[in-house]
PDB file of N, CA and C and ligand atoms in Angstrom:
ATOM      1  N   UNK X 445     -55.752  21.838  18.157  1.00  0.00           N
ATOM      2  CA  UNK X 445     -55.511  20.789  19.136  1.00  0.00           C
ATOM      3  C   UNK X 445     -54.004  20.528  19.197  1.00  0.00           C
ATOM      4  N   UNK X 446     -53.396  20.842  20.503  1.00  0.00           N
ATOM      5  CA  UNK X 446     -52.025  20.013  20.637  1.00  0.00           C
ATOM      6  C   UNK X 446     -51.968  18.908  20.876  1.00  0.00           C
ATOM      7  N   UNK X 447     -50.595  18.144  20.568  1.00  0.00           N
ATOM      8  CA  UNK X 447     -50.490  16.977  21.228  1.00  0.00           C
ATOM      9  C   UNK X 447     -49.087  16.795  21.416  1.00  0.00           C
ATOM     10  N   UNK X 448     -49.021  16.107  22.406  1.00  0.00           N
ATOM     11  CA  UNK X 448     -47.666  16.156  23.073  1.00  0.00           C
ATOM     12  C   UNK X 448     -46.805  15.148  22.921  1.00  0.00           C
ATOM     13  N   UNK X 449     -45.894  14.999  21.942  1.00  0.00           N
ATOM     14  CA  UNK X 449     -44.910  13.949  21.418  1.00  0.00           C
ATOM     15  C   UNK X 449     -44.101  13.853  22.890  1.00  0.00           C
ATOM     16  N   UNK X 450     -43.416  12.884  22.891  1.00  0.00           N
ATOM     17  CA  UNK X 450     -42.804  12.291  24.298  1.00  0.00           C
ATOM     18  C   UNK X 450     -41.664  12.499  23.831  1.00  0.00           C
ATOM     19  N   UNK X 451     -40.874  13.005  22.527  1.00  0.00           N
ATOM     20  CA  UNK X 451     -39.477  13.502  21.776  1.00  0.00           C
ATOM     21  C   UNK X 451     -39.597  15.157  22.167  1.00  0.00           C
ATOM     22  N   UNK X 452     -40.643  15.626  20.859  1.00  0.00           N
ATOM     23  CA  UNK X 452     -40.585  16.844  20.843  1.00  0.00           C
ATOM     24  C   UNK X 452     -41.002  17.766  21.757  1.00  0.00           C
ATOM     25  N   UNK X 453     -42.160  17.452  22.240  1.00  0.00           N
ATOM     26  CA  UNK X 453     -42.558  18.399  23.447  1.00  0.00           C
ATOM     27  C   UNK X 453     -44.709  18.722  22.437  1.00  0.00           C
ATOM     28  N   UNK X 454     -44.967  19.756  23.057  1.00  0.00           N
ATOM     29  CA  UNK X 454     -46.186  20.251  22.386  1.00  0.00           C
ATOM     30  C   UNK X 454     -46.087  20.600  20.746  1.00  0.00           C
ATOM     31  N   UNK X 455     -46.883  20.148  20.260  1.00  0.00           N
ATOM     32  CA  UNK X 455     -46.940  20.405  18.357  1.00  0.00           C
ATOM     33  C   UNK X 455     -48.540  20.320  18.177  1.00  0.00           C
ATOM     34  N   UNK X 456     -48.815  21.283  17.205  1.00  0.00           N
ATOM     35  CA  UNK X 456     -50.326  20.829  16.614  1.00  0.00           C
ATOM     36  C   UNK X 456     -50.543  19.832  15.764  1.00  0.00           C
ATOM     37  N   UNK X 457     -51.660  19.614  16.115  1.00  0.00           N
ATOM     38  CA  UNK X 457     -52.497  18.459  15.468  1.00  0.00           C
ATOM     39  C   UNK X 457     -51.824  18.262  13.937  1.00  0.00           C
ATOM     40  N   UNK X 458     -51.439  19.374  13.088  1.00  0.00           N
ATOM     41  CA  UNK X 458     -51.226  19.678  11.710  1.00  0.00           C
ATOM     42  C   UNK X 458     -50.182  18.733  11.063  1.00  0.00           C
ATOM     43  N   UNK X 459     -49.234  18.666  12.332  1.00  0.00           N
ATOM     44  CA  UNK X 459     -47.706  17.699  11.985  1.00  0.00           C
ATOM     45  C   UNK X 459     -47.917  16.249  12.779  1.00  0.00           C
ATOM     46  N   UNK X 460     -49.209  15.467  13.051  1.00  0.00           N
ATOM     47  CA  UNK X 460     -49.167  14.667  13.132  1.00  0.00           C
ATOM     48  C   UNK X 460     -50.486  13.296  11.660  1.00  0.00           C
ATOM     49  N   UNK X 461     -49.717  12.439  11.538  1.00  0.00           N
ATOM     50  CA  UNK X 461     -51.195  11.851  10.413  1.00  0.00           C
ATOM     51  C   UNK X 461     -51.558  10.878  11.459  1.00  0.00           C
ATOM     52  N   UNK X 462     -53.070  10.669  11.384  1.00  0.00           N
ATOM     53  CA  UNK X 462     -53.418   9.233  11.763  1.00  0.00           C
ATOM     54  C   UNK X 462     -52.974   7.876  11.356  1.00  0.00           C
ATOM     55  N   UNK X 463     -52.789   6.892  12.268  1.00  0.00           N
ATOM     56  CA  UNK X 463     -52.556   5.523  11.619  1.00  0.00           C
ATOM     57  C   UNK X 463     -52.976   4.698  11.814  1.00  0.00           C
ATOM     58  N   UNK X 464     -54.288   4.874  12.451  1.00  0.00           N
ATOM     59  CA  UNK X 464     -55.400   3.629  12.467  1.00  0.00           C
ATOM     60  C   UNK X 464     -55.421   3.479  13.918  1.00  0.00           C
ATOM     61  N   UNK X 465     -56.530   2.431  13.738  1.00  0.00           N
ATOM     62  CA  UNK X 465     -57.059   2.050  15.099  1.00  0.00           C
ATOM     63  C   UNK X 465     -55.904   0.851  16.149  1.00  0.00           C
ATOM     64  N   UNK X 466     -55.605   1.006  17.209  1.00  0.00           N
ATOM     65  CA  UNK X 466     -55.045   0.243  17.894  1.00  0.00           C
ATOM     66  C   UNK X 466     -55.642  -0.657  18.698  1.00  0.00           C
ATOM     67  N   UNK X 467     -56.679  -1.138  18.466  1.00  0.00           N
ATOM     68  CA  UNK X 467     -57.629  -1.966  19.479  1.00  0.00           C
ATOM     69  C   UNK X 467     -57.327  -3.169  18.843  1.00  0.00           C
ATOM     70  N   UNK X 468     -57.010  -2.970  17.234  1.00  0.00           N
ATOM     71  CA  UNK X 468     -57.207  -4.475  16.670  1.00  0.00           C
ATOM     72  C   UNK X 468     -56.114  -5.263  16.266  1.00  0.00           C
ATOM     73  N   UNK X 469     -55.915  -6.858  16.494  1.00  0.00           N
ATOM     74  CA  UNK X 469     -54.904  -7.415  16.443  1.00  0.00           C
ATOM     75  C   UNK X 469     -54.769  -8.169  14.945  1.00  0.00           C
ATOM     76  N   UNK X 470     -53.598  -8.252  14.339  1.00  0.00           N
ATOM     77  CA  UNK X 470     -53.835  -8.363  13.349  1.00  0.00           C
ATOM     78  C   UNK X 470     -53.023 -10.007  13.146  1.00  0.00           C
ATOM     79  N   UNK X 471     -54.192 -10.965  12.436  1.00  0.00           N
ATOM     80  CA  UNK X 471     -54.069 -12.261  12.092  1.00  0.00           C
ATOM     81  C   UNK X 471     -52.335 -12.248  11.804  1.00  0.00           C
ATOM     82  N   UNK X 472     -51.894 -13.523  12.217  1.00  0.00           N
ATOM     83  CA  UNK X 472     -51.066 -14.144  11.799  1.00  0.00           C
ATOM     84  C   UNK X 472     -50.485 -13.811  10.428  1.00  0.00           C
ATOM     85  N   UNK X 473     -49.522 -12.836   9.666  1.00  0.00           N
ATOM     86  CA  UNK X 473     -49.545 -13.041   8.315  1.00  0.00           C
ATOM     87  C   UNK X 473     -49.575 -14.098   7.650  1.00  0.00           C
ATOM     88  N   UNK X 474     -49.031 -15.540   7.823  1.00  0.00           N
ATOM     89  CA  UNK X 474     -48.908 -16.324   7.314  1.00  0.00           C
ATOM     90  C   UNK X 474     -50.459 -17.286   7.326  1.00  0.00           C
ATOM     91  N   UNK X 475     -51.285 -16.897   7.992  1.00  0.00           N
ATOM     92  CA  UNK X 475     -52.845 -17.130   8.166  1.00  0.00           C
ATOM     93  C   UNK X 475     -53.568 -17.445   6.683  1.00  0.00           C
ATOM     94  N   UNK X 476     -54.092 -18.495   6.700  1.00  0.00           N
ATOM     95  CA  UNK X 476     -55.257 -17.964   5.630  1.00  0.00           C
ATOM     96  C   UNK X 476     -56.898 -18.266   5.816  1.00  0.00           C
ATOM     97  N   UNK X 477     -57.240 -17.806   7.171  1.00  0.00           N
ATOM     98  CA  UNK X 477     -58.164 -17.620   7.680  1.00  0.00           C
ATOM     99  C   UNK X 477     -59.126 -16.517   7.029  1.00  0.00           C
ATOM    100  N   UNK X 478     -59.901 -16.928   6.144  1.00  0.00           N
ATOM    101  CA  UNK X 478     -60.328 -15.236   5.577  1.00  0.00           C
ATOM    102  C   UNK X 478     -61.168 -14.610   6.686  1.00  0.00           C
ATOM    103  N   UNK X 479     -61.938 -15.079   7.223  1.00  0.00           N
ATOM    104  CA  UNK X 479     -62.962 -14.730   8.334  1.00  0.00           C
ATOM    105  C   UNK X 479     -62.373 -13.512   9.034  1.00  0.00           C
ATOM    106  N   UNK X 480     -60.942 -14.403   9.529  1.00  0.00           N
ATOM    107  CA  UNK X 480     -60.219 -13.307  10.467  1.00  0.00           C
ATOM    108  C   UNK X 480     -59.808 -12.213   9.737  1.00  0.00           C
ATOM    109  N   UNK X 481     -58.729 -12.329   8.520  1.00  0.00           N
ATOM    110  CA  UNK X 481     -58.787 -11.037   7.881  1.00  0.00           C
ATOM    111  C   UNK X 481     -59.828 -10.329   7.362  1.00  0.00           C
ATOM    112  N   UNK X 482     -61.176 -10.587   6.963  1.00  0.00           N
ATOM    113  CA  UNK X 482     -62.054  -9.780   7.011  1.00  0.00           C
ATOM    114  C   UNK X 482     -62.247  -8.571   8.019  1.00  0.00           C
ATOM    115  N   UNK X 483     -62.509  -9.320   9.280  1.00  0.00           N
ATOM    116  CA  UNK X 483     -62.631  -8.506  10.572  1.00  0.00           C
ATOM    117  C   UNK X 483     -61.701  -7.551  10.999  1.00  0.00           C
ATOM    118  N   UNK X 484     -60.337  -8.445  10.806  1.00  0.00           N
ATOM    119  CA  UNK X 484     -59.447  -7.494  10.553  1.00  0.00           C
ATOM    120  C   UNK X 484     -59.435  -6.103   9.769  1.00  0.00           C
ATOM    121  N   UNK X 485     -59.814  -6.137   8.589  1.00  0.00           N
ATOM    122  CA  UNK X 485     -59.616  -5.518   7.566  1.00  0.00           C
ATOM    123  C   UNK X 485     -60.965  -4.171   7.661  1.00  0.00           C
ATOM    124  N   UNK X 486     -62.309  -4.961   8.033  1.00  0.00           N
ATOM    125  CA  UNK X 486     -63.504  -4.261   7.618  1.00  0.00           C
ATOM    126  C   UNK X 486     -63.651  -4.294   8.928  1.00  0.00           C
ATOM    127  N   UNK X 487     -63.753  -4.270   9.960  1.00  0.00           N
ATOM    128  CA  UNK X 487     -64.833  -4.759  11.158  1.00  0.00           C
ATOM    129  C   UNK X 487     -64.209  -2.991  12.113  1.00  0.00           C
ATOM    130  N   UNK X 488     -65.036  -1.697  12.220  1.00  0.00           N
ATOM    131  CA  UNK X 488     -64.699  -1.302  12.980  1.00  0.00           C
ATOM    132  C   UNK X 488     -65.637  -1.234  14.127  1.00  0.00           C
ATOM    133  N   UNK X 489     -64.746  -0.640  15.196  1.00  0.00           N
ATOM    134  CA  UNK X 489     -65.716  -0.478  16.501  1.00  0.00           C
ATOM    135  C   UNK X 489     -65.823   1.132  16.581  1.00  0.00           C
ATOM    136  N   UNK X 490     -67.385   2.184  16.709  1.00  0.00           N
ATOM    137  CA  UNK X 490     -66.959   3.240  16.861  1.00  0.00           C
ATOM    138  C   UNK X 490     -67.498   3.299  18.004  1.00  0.00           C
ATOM    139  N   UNK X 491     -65.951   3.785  18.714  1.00  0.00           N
ATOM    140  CA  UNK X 491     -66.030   3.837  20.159  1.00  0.00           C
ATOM    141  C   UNK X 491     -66.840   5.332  20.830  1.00  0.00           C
ATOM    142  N   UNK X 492     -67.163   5.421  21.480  1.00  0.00           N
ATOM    143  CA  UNK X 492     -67.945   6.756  22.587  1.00  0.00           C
ATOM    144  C   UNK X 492     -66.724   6.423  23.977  1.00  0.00           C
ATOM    145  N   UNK X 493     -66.065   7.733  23.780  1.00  0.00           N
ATOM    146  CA  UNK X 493     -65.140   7.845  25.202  1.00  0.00           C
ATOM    147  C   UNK X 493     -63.813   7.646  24.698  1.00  0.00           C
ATOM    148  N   UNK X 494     -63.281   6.944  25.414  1.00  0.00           N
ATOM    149  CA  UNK X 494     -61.413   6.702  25.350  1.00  0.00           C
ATOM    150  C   UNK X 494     -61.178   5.620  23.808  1.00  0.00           C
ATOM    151  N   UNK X 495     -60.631   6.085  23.217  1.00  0.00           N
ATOM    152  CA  UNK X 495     -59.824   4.872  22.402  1.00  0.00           C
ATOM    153  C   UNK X 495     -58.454   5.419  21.851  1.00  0.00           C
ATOM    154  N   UNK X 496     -58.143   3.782  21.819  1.00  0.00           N
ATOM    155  CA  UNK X 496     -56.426   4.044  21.484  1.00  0.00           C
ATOM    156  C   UNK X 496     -56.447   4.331  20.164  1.00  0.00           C
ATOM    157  N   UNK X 497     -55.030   4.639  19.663  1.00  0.00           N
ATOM    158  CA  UNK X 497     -54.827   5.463  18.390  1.00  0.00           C
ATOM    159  C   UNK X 497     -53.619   4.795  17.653  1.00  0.00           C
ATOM    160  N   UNK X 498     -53.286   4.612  16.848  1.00  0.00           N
ATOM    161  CA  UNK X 498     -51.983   4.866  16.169  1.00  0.00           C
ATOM    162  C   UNK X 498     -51.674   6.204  15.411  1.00  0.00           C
ATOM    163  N   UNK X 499     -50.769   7.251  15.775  1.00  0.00           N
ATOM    164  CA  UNK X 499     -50.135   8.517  14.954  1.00  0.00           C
ATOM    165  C   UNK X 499     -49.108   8.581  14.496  1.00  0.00           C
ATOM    166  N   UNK X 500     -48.494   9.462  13.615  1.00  0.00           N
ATOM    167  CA  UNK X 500     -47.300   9.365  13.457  1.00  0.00           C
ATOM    168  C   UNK X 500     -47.015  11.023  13.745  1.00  0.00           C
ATOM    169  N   UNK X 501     -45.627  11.023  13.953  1.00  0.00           N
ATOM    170  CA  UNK X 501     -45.157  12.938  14.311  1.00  0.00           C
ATOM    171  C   UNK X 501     -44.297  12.510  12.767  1.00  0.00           C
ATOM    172  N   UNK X 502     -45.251  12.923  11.516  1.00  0.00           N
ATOM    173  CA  UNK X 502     -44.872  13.172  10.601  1.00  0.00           C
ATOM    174  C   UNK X 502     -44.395  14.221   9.716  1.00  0.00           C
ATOM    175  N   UNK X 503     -44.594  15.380  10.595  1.00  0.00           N
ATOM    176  CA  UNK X 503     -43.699  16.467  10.295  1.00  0.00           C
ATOM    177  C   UNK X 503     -43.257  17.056  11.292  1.00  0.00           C
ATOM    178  N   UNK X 504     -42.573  16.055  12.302  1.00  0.00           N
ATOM    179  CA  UNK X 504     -41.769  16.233  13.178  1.00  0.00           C
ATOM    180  C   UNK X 504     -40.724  15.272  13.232  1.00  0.00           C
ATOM    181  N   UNK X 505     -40.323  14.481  14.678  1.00  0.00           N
ATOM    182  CA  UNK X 505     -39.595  13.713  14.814  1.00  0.00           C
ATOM    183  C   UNK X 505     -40.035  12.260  13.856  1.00  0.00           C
ATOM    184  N   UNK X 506     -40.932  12.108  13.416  1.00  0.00           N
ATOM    185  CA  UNK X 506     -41.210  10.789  12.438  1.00  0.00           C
ATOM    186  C   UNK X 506     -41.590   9.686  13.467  1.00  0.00           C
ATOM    187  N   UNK X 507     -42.044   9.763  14.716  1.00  0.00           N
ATOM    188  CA  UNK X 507     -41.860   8.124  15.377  1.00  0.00           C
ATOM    189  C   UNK X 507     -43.357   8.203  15.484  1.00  0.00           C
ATOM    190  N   UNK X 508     -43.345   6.737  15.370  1.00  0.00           N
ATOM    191  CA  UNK X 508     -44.832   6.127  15.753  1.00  0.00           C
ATOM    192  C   UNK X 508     -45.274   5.983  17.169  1.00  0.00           C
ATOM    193  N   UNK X 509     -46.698   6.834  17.240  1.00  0.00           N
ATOM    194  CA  UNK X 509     -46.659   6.920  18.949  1.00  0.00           C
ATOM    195  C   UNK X 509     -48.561   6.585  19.122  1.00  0.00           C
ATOM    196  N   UNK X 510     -48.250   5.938  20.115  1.00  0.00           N
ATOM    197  CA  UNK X 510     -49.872   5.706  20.822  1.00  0.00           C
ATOM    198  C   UNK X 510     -50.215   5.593  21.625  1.00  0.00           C
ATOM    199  N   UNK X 511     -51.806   6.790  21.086  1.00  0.00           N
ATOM    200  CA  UNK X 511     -52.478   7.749  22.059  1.00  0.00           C
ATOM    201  C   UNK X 511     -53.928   6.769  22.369  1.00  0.00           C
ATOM    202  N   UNK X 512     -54.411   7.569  23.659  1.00  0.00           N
ATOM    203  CA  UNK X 512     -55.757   7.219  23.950  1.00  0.00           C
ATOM    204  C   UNK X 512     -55.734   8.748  24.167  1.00  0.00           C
ATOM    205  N   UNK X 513     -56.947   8.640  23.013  1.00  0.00           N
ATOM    206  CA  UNK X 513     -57.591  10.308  23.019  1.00  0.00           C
ATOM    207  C   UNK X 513     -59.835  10.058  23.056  1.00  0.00           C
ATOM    208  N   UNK X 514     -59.961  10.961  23.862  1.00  0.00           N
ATOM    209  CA  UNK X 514     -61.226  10.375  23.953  1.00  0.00           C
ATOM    210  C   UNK X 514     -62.327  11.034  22.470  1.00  0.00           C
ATOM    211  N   UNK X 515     -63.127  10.370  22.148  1.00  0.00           N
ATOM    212  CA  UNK X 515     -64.127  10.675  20.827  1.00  0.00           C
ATOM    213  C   UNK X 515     -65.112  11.425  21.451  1.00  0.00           C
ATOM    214  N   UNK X 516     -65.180  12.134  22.534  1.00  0.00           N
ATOM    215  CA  UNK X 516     -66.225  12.896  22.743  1.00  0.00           C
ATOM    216  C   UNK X 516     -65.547  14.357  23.300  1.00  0.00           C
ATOM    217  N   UNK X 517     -64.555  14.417  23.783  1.00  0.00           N
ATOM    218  CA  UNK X 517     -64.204  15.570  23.973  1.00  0.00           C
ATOM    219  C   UNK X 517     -62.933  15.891  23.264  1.00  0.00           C
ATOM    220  N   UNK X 518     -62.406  15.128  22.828  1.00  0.00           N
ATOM    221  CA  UNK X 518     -60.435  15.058  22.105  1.00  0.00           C
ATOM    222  C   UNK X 518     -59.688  15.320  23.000  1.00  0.00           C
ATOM    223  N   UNK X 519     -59.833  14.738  24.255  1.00  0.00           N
ATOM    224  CA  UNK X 519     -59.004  14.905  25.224  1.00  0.00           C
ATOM    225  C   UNK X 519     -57.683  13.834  24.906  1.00  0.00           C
ATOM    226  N   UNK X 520     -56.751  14.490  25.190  1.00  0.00           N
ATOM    227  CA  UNK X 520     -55.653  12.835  24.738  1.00  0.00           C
ATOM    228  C   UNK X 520     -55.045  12.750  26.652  1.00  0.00           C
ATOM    229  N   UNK X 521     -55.493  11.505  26.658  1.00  0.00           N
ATOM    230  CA  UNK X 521     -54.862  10.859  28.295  1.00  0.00           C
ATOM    231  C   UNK X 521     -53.600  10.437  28.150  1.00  0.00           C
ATOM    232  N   UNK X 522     -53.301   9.960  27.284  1.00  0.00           N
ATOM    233  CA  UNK X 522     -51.610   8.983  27.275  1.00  0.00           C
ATOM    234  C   UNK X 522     -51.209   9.064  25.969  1.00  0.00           C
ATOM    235  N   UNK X 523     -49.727   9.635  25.623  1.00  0.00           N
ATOM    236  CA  UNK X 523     -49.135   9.359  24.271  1.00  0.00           C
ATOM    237  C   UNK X 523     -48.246   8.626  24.942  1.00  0.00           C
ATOM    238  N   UNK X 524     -47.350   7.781  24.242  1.00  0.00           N
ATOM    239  CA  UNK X 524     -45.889   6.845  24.054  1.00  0.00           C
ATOM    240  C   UNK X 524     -45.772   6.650  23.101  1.00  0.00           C
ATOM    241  N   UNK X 525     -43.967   5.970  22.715  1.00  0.00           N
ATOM    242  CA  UNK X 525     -43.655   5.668  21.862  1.00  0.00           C
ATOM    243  C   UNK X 525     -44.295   3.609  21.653  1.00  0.00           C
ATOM    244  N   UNK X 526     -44.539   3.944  20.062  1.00  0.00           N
ATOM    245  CA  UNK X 526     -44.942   2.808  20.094  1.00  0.00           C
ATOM    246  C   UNK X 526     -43.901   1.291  20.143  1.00  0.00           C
ATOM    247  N   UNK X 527     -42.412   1.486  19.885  1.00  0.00           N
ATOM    248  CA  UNK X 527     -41.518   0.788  19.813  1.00  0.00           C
ATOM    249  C   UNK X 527     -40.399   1.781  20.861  1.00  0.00           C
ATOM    250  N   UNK X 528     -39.760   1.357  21.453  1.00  0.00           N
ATOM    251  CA  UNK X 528     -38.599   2.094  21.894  1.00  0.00           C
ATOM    252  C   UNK X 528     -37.390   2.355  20.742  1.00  0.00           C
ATOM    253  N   UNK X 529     -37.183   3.679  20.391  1.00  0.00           N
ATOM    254  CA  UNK X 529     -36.697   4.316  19.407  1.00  0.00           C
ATOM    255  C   UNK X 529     -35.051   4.571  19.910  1.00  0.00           C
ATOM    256  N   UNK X 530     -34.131   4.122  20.219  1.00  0.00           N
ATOM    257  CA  UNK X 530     -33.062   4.669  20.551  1.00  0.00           C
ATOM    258  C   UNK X 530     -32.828   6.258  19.992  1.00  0.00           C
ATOM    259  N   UNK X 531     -32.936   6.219  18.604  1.00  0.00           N
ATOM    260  CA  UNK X 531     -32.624   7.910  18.375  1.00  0.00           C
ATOM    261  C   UNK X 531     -33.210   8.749  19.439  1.00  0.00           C
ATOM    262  N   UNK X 532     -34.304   8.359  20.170  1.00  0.00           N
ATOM    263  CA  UNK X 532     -35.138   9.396  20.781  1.00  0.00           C
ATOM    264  C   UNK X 532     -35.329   9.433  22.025  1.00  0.00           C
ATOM    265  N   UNK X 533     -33.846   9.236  22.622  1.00  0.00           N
ATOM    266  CA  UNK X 533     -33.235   9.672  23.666  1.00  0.00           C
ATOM    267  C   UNK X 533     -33.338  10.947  23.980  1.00  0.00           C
ATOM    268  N   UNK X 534     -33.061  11.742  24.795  1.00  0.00           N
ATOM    269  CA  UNK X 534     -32.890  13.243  24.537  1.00  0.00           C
ATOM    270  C   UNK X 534     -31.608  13.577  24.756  1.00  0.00           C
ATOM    271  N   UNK X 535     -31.069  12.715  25.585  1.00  0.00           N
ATOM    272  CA  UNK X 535     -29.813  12.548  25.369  1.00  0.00           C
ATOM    273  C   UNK X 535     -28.496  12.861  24.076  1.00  0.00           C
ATOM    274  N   UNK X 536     -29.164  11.918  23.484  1.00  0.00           N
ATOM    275  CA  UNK X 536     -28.528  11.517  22.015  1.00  0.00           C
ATOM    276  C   UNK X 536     -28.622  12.814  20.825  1.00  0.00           C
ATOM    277  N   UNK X 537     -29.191  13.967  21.723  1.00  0.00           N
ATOM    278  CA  UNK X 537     -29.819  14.721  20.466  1.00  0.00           C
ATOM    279  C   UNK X 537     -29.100  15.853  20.708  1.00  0.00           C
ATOM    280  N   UNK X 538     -28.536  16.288  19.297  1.00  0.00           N
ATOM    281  CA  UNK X 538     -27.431  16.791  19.284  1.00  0.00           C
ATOM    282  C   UNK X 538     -28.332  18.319  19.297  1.00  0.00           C
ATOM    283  N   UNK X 539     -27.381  19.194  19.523  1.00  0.00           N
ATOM    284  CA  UNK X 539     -27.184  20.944  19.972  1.00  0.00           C
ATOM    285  C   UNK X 539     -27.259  21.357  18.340  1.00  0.00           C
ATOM    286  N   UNK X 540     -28.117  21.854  17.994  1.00  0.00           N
ATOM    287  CA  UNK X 540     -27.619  22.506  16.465  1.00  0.00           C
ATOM    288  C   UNK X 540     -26.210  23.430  16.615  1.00  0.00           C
ATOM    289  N   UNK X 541     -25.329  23.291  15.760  1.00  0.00           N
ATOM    290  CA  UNK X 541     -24.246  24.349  16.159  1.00  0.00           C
ATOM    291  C   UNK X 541     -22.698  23.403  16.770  1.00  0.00           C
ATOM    292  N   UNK X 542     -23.514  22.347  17.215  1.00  0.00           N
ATOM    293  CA  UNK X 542     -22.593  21.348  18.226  1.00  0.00           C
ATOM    294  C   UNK X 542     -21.557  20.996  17.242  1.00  0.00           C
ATOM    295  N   UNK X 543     -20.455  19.962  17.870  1.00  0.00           N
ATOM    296  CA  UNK X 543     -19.260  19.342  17.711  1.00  0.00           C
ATOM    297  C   UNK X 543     -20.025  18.116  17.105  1.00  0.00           C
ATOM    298  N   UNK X 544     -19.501  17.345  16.200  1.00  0.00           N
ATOM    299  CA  UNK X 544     -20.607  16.046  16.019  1.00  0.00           C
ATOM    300  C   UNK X 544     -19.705  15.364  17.296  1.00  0.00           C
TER     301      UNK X 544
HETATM  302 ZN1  LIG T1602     -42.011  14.141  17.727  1.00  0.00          ZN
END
């Protein structure tokens, strides 16, 4: 399975790890609601069709990116970056060989 970092371009599945589910919002840290961190913590949904993702391109560019990839076929509809990364401009990215 490829997947297509919005830095690098196409990479296999191999150089990316999972990082959990993105559907769920996570309590207040300063909370001490246990209810909510329970749900938080234990409560999953297993979805049929589209769900969002958290990945990392961990043996690639390193940025945190999220996908909606579907659970019935592994189709991935949308990657992005999950924060806007200045390094990961394409701009900014130097020529191996280059002048710094
Ligand atoms: Zn990447």
């Amino acid at each position: 399975m490829l997947i297509t970092c919005p830095y690098c371009g196409p990479r296999d599945l191999a150089e990316f790890t999972y990082q959990g589910d993105a559907n769920r919002a996570r309590p207040d840290p300063a909370s001490t609601d246990q209810a909510a961190w329970n749900v938080y913590t234990y409560d999953r949904v297993n979805t049929l069709g589209d769900h969002a993702e958290y990945w990392q391109h961990s043996g690639g560019c390193r940025a945190h990116l999220k996908m909606v990839r579907s659970t019935l076929t592994h189709a991935i509809s949308s990657v992005e970056f999950v924060r806007p990364h200045p390094g990961h401009k394409p701009s900014s990215r130097r020529k191996p060989g280059a002048a710094p």
